[in-house]
Structure formats: C-alpha cells, structure tokens
XYZ file of N, CA and C in Angstrom:
396
model
N -30.178 -8.880 -6.972
C -29.739 -7.614 -6.390
C -28.275 -7.403 -6.769
N -27.986 -6.256 -7.345
C -26.637 -5.996 -7.831
C -25.678 -5.637 -6.691
N -26.060 -4.754 -5.799
C -25.213 -4.330 -4.673
C -25.800 -4.847 -3.375
N -24.952 -5.169 -2.417
C -25.405 -5.551 -1.079
C -24.434 -4.976 -0.056
N -24.901 -4.859 1.179
C -24.048 -4.371 2.267
C -23.258 -5.549 2.794
N -21.945 -5.422 2.799
C -21.065 -6.516 3.207
C -21.137 -6.739 4.715
N -20.492 -7.810 5.160
C -20.626 -8.281 6.539
C -20.229 -7.266 7.604
N -19.318 -6.366 7.338
C -18.910 -5.422 8.374
C -19.760 -4.150 8.375
N -20.762 -4.064 7.476
C -21.718 -2.949 7.392
C -21.053 -1.610 7.118
N -19.827 -1.616 6.629
C -19.122 -0.383 6.256
C -18.723 -0.404 4.795
N -19.156 -1.430 4.080
C -18.699 -1.620 2.714
C -19.865 -2.158 1.890
N -19.954 -1.706 0.637
C -20.924 -2.295 -0.265
C -20.173 -3.139 -1.281
N -20.820 -4.179 -1.781
C -20.142 -5.106 -2.681
C -21.121 -5.624 -3.726
N -20.565 -6.177 -4.788
C -21.365 -6.796 -5.834
C -20.558 -7.906 -6.479
N -21.211 -9.020 -6.747
C -20.567 -10.135 -7.430
C -21.251 -10.419 -8.763
N -22.446 -9.887 -8.949
C -23.224 -10.105 -10.167
C -23.141 -8.849 -11.024
N -22.109 -8.731 -11.836
C -21.862 -7.505 -12.578
C -21.865 -7.739 -14.084
N -22.217 -8.936 -14.529
C -22.167 -9.256 -15.957
C -23.063 -8.333 -16.769
N -22.495 -7.733 -17.808
C -23.242 -6.846 -18.676
C -23.609 -5.515 -18.035
N -22.990 -5.189 -16.935
C -23.310 -3.969 -16.203
C -22.054 -3.104 -16.107
N -22.253 -1.809 -15.992
C -21.137 -0.899 -15.743
C -21.577 0.137 -14.719
N -20.627 0.732 -14.070
C -20.899 1.727 -13.042
C -19.721 2.684 -13.017
N -19.828 3.742 -12.255
C -18.698 4.652 -12.089
C -18.744 5.251 -10.693
N -17.601 5.716 -10.264
C -17.491 6.378 -8.973
C -16.706 7.663 -9.198
N -17.173 8.722 -8.577
C -16.505 10.015 -8.698
C -15.728 10.280 -7.418
N -14.486 10.720 -7.567
C -13.613 10.994 -6.425
C -13.040 12.392 -6.576
N -12.939 13.104 -5.487
C -12.305 14.426 -5.508
C -11.406 14.565 -4.307
N -10.255 15.128 -4.542
C -9.294 15.398 -3.489
C -8.781 16.808 -3.638
N -7.581 17.053 -3.155
C -6.953 18.364 -3.250
C -6.460 18.601 -4.672
N -7.063 19.499 -5.408
C -6.646 19.927 -6.744
C -6.778 18.866 -7.832
N -7.529 17.805 -7.609
C -7.748 16.790 -8.638
C -9.086 16.094 -8.378
N -9.774 15.773 -9.448
C -11.005 14.982 -9.387
C -10.873 13.856 -10.390
N -11.601 12.790 -10.153
C -11.533 11.659 -11.066
C -12.859 10.946 -11.163
N -13.116 10.387 -12.315
C -14.266 9.519 -12.541
C -13.701 8.181 -12.994
N -13.930 7.150 -12.203
C -13.452 5.816 -12.513
C -14.667 5.006 -12.954
N -14.719 4.640 -14.219
C -15.797 3.812 -14.756
C -15.280 2.381 -14.850
N -16.118 1.415 -14.547
C -15.722 0.020 -14.576
C -16.946 -0.815 -14.911
N -16.708 -1.990 -15.410
C -17.807 -2.874 -15.754
C -17.291 -4.236 -16.162
N -18.230 -5.094 -16.577
C -17.889 -6.455 -16.984
C -18.638 -6.760 -18.277
N -17.891 -7.262 -19.256
C -18.499 -7.682 -20.510
C -17.950 -9.057 -20.853
N -18.810 -10.036 -20.977
C -18.427 -11.427 -21.243
C -17.462 -11.952 -20.182
N -17.663 -11.563 -18.933
C -16.841 -12.036 -17.824
C -15.520 -11.321 -17.658
N -15.192 -10.399 -18.568
C -13.905 -9.698 -18.535
C -14.112 -8.276 -18.012
N -13.393 -7.867 -16.959
C -13.550 -6.502 -16.444
C -12.889 -5.475 -17.362
N -13.464 -4.285 -17.395
C -12.849 -3.185 -18.129
C -12.907 -1.922 -17.292
N -12.001 -0.983 -17.569
C -11.832 0.221 -16.762
C -11.655 1.422 -17.674
N -12.118 2.550 -17.209
C -11.912 3.818 -17.910
C -11.740 4.880 -16.837
N -10.646 5.618 -16.914
C -10.353 6.620 -15.889
C -10.248 7.992 -16.540
N -10.940 8.972 -15.971
C -10.842 10.347 -16.452
C -10.554 11.248 -15.250
N -9.547 12.077 -15.394
C -9.128 12.959 -14.312
C -9.325 14.404 -14.724
N -9.525 15.266 -13.756
C -9.654 16.703 -14.016
C -8.744 17.446 -13.048
N -7.903 18.303 -13.609
C -6.992 19.135 -12.827
C -7.403 20.592 -13.025
N -8.230 21.141 -12.133
C -8.739 22.499 -12.350
C -7.674 23.591 -12.348
N -6.511 23.364 -11.748
C -5.452 24.377 -11.747
C -4.692 24.435 -13.068
N -4.833 23.394 -13.898
C -4.199 23.376 -15.215
C -5.271 23.687 -16.247
N -5.207 24.851 -16.818
C -6.202 25.266 -17.805
C -5.605 25.237 -19.204
N -6.325 24.643 -20.114
C -5.926 24.652 -21.520
C -6.272 26.000 -22.133
N -7.412 26.562 -21.698
C -7.849 27.885 -22.137
C -7.965 28.770 -20.904
N -7.220 29.856 -20.808
C -7.277 30.721 -19.634
C -8.669 31.319 -19.433
N -9.055 31.503 -18.170
C -10.328 32.109 -17.790
C -11.539 31.389 -18.383
N -11.417 30.100 -18.582
C -12.517 29.299 -19.100
C -12.617 28.050 -18.232
N -13.676 27.936 -17.437
C -13.796 26.791 -16.525
C -13.959 25.476 -17.274
N -14.396 25.521 -18.532
C -14.494 24.303 -19.341
C -13.150 23.920 -19.947
N -12.129 24.751 -19.769
C -10.813 24.500 -20.337
C -9.895 23.746 -19.401
N -10.446 23.055 -18.410
C -9.652 22.288 -17.454
C -8.994 21.100 -18.153
N -7.754 20.824 -17.803
C -7.024 19.677 -18.345
C -7.663 18.399 -17.830
N -8.150 17.519 -18.746
C -8.847 16.299 -18.367
C -8.326 15.102 -19.164
N -7.212 14.510 -18.751
C -6.726 13.325 -19.464
C -7.620 12.120 -19.198
N -7.645 11.196 -20.153
C -8.484 10.004 -20.030
C -7.672 8.765 -20.388
N -7.842 7.723 -19.604
C -7.179 6.440 -19.844
C -8.272 5.388 -19.967
N -8.346 4.708 -21.103
C -9.402 3.722 -21.268
C -8.882 2.297 -21.342
N -7.615 2.104 -21.379
C -7.044 0.766 -21.450
C -6.514 0.357 -20.078
N -6.565 -0.922 -19.798
C -5.932 -1.436 -18.600
C -4.423 -1.370 -18.816
N -3.651 -0.873 -17.844
C -2.211 -0.744 -18.039
C -1.472 -2.079 -18.048
N -2.178 -3.169 -17.730
C -1.539 -4.478 -17.634
C -2.331 -5.472 -18.477
N -1.640 -6.270 -19.265
C -2.310 -7.335 -20.006
C -1.731 -8.674 -19.549
N -2.531 -9.711 -19.647
C -2.152 -11.029 -19.155
C -2.226 -12.037 -20.290
N -1.461 -13.131 -20.161
C -1.516 -14.185 -21.170
C -2.884 -14.836 -21.193
N -3.414 -15.136 -20.018
C -4.737 -15.740 -19.928
C -5.785 -14.653 -19.786
N -6.998 -14.975 -20.138
C -8.097 -14.018 -20.072
C -8.418 -13.679 -18.615
N -8.480 -12.389 -18.331
C -8.809 -11.937 -16.974
C -10.304 -12.129 -16.728
N -10.673 -12.631 -15.551
C -12.058 -12.897 -15.194
C -12.449 -12.119 -13.943
N -13.610 -11.495 -13.979
C -14.130 -10.702 -12.870
C -14.601 -11.611 -11.743
N -14.353 -11.185 -10.475
C -14.870 -11.895 -9.308
C -15.879 -11.037 -8.545
N -15.445 -9.835 -8.093
C -16.360 -8.959 -7.342
C -15.786 -7.549 -7.283
N -16.626 -6.616 -6.876
C -16.218 -5.229 -6.678
C -16.717 -4.801 -5.309
N -15.916 -4.003 -4.602
C -16.281 -3.498 -3.276
C -15.934 -2.019 -3.189
N -16.683 -1.305 -2.361
C -16.391 0.106 -2.134
C -16.631 0.438 -0.673
N -15.607 0.977 -0.035
C -15.701 1.457 1.346
C -14.914 2.761 1.467
N -14.994 3.585 0.440
C -14.150 4.771 0.334
C -12.978 4.504 -0.583
N -12.639 3.237 -0.734
C -11.628 2.771 -1.676
C -12.343 1.830 -2.637
N -12.237 2.087 -3.919
C -12.819 1.199 -4.913
C -11.883 0.014 -5.101
N -12.374 -1.205 -4.886
C -11.573 -2.423 -5.032
C -12.259 -3.352 -6.019
N -11.543 -3.726 -7.077
C -12.064 -4.652 -8.080
C -11.207 -5.909 -8.022
N -11.842 -7.058 -7.767
C -11.157 -8.339 -7.644
C -11.379 -9.149 -8.921
N -10.301 -9.745 -9.432
C -10.399 -10.575 -10.621
C -9.281 -11.610 -10.584
N -9.245 -12.472 -11.583
C -8.156 -13.446 -11.693
C -7.886 -13.752 -13.163
N -6.659 -14.127 -13.432
C -6.231 -14.568 -14.758
C -5.442 -15.848 -14.547
N -6.065 -16.973 -14.782
C -5.427 -18.259 -14.503
C -5.207 -18.413 -13.011
N -3.968 -18.654 -12.593
C -3.630 -18.802 -11.175
C -3.255 -17.483 -10.510
N -3.376 -16.390 -11.213
C -2.996 -15.078 -10.687
C -4.230 -14.325 -10.210
N -4.287 -14.041 -8.907
C -5.376 -13.227 -8.359
C -4.963 -11.760 -8.437
N -5.897 -10.897 -8.844
C -5.608 -9.489 -9.067
C -6.586 -8.649 -8.273
N -6.062 -7.662 -7.556
C -6.909 -6.702 -6.838
C -6.473 -5.314 -7.282
N -7.404 -4.551 -7.850
C -7.136 -3.161 -8.238
C -7.829 -2.266 -7.230
N -7.067 -1.354 -6.645
C -7.628 -0.419 -5.660
C -7.378 1.005 -6.139
N -8.352 1.883 -5.914
C -8.239 3.261 -6.360
C -8.871 4.173 -5.311
N -8.150 5.241 -4.935
C -8.684 6.219 -3.986
C -7.974 7.550 -4.159
N -8.573 8.584 -3.564
C -8.016 9.936 -3.653
C -7.484 10.376 -2.295
N -6.647 11.405 -2.317
C -6.146 12.008 -1.096
C -6.858 13.329 -0.858
N -7.159 13.623 0.391
C -7.798 14.899 0.725
C -6.806 16.051 0.725
N -5.552 15.774 1.064
C -4.584 16.862 1.241
C -3.425 16.826 0.242
N -3.467 15.950 -0.764
C -2.448 15.893 -1.814
C -3.135 15.843 -3.175
N -2.556 16.471 -4.190
C -3.185 16.465 -5.519
C -2.920 15.162 -6.280
N -3.479 14.045 -5.775
C -3.254 12.778 -6.451
C -4.386 11.790 -6.208
N -4.604 10.963 -7.182
C -5.503 9.819 -7.070
C -4.629 8.598 -7.301
N -4.632 7.673 -6.362
C -3.750 6.512 -6.435
C -4.489 5.293 -6.958
N -3.773 4.491 -7.698
C -4.290 3.218 -8.184
C -3.218 2.167 -7.913
N -3.555 1.184 -7.099
C -2.629 0.113 -6.753
C -3.142 -1.199 -7.319
N -2.213 -2.052 -7.715
C -2.533 -3.381 -8.208
C -1.819 -4.388 -7.311
N -2.573 -5.280 -6.709
C -2.004 -6.357 -5.898
C -2.140 -7.661 -6.678
N -1.076 -8.466 -6.659
C -1.072 -9.745 -7.359
C -0.704 -10.843 -6.379
N -1.354 -11.989 -6.518
C -1.022 -13.154 -5.705
C -1.160 -14.389 -6.579
N -0.164 -15.232 -6.538
C -0.195 -16.472 -7.308
C -0.840 -17.550 -6.444
N -1.877 -18.162 -6.964
C -2.591 -19.218 -6.247
C -2.333 -20.518 -6.988
N -1.552 -21.384 -6.371
C -1.239 -22.674 -7.000
C -2.197 -23.717 -6.488
N -2.749 -24.469 -7.415
C -3.679 -25.543 -7.049
C -3.040 -26.873 -7.427
N -3.000 -27.793 -6.477
C -2.432 -29.115 -6.748
C -3.409 -29.911 -7.594
N -2.915 -30.524 -8.650
C -3.790 -31.298 -9.527
C -4.023 -32.710 -8.971
N -3.178 -33.135 -8.032
C -3.353 -34.438 -7.406
C -2.796 -34.384 -5.989
N -3.228 -35.265 -5.169
C -2.774 -35.309 -3.783
C -1.307 -35.743 -3.732
N -0.587 -35.117 -2.841
C 0.842 -35.440 -2.703
C 1.040 -36.256 -1.456
C-alpha cells in the first residue's frame, strides 16, 4: 500500500515511494501551484509549476497566464540525498537525509496572500561510532 492514514488520522503518509511519482495542486489568493515529487533510485526529485492568473503574457487570453516552472532542487549536497517518507495534512512534507543531515521540505499556500511557501528544515544527526 503506497499511502496510509497516519496515527493522528489527520494526515496521510507514504514510505514506499521507489519508482513512483505524485503531485499535489495548491491554490491560494492570486496564485496556483502544482508540486510534483517522486523517488528514482532512492533519490527524491521535485518539480514546481506556478500560475499567476493576474499576470498575462497575452492580453485577453486565459491560456496566456504567466506559469514559471522550476525542475531542479535549489540545494545540492556533497552526499547523495536519500528519501525517507512523504506526508500531507494540508502541508506537503517530504523527509529525506544526506549523510548525517536530515532534511524536511515543506510546501503550502496562503488563502489570503498571493504566495506559495517552501521551507527547508535541516538537522545534523551525529552518530557515535563507539561508546564513550
């Protein structure tokens, strides 16, 4: 089973995402976004596409909406990043690690502001190689 209902029954989660991709659509005030994510060979990847309907490339053409796309992760690491799990409870959270660095990417929209936020949390996890 790819998705399951997490322990608090307000969140869905998945830990088995190898070779799979998914997307979530978000809309707020004056901006919409499609966040695509997946895992290939244990490495997570992301693709973000936004739509700003108030910015038109072609006037009076609804297909002329400004839609920038970002397909690269804005951060690269020395060690290979590894996927752990993904959760969604209104906020898309992707958990991964690169060596001793734990990474949490969170993405959500605002209802009353024209923005979609993406936050990256980092935590260094040191493991002792021998008892002290």
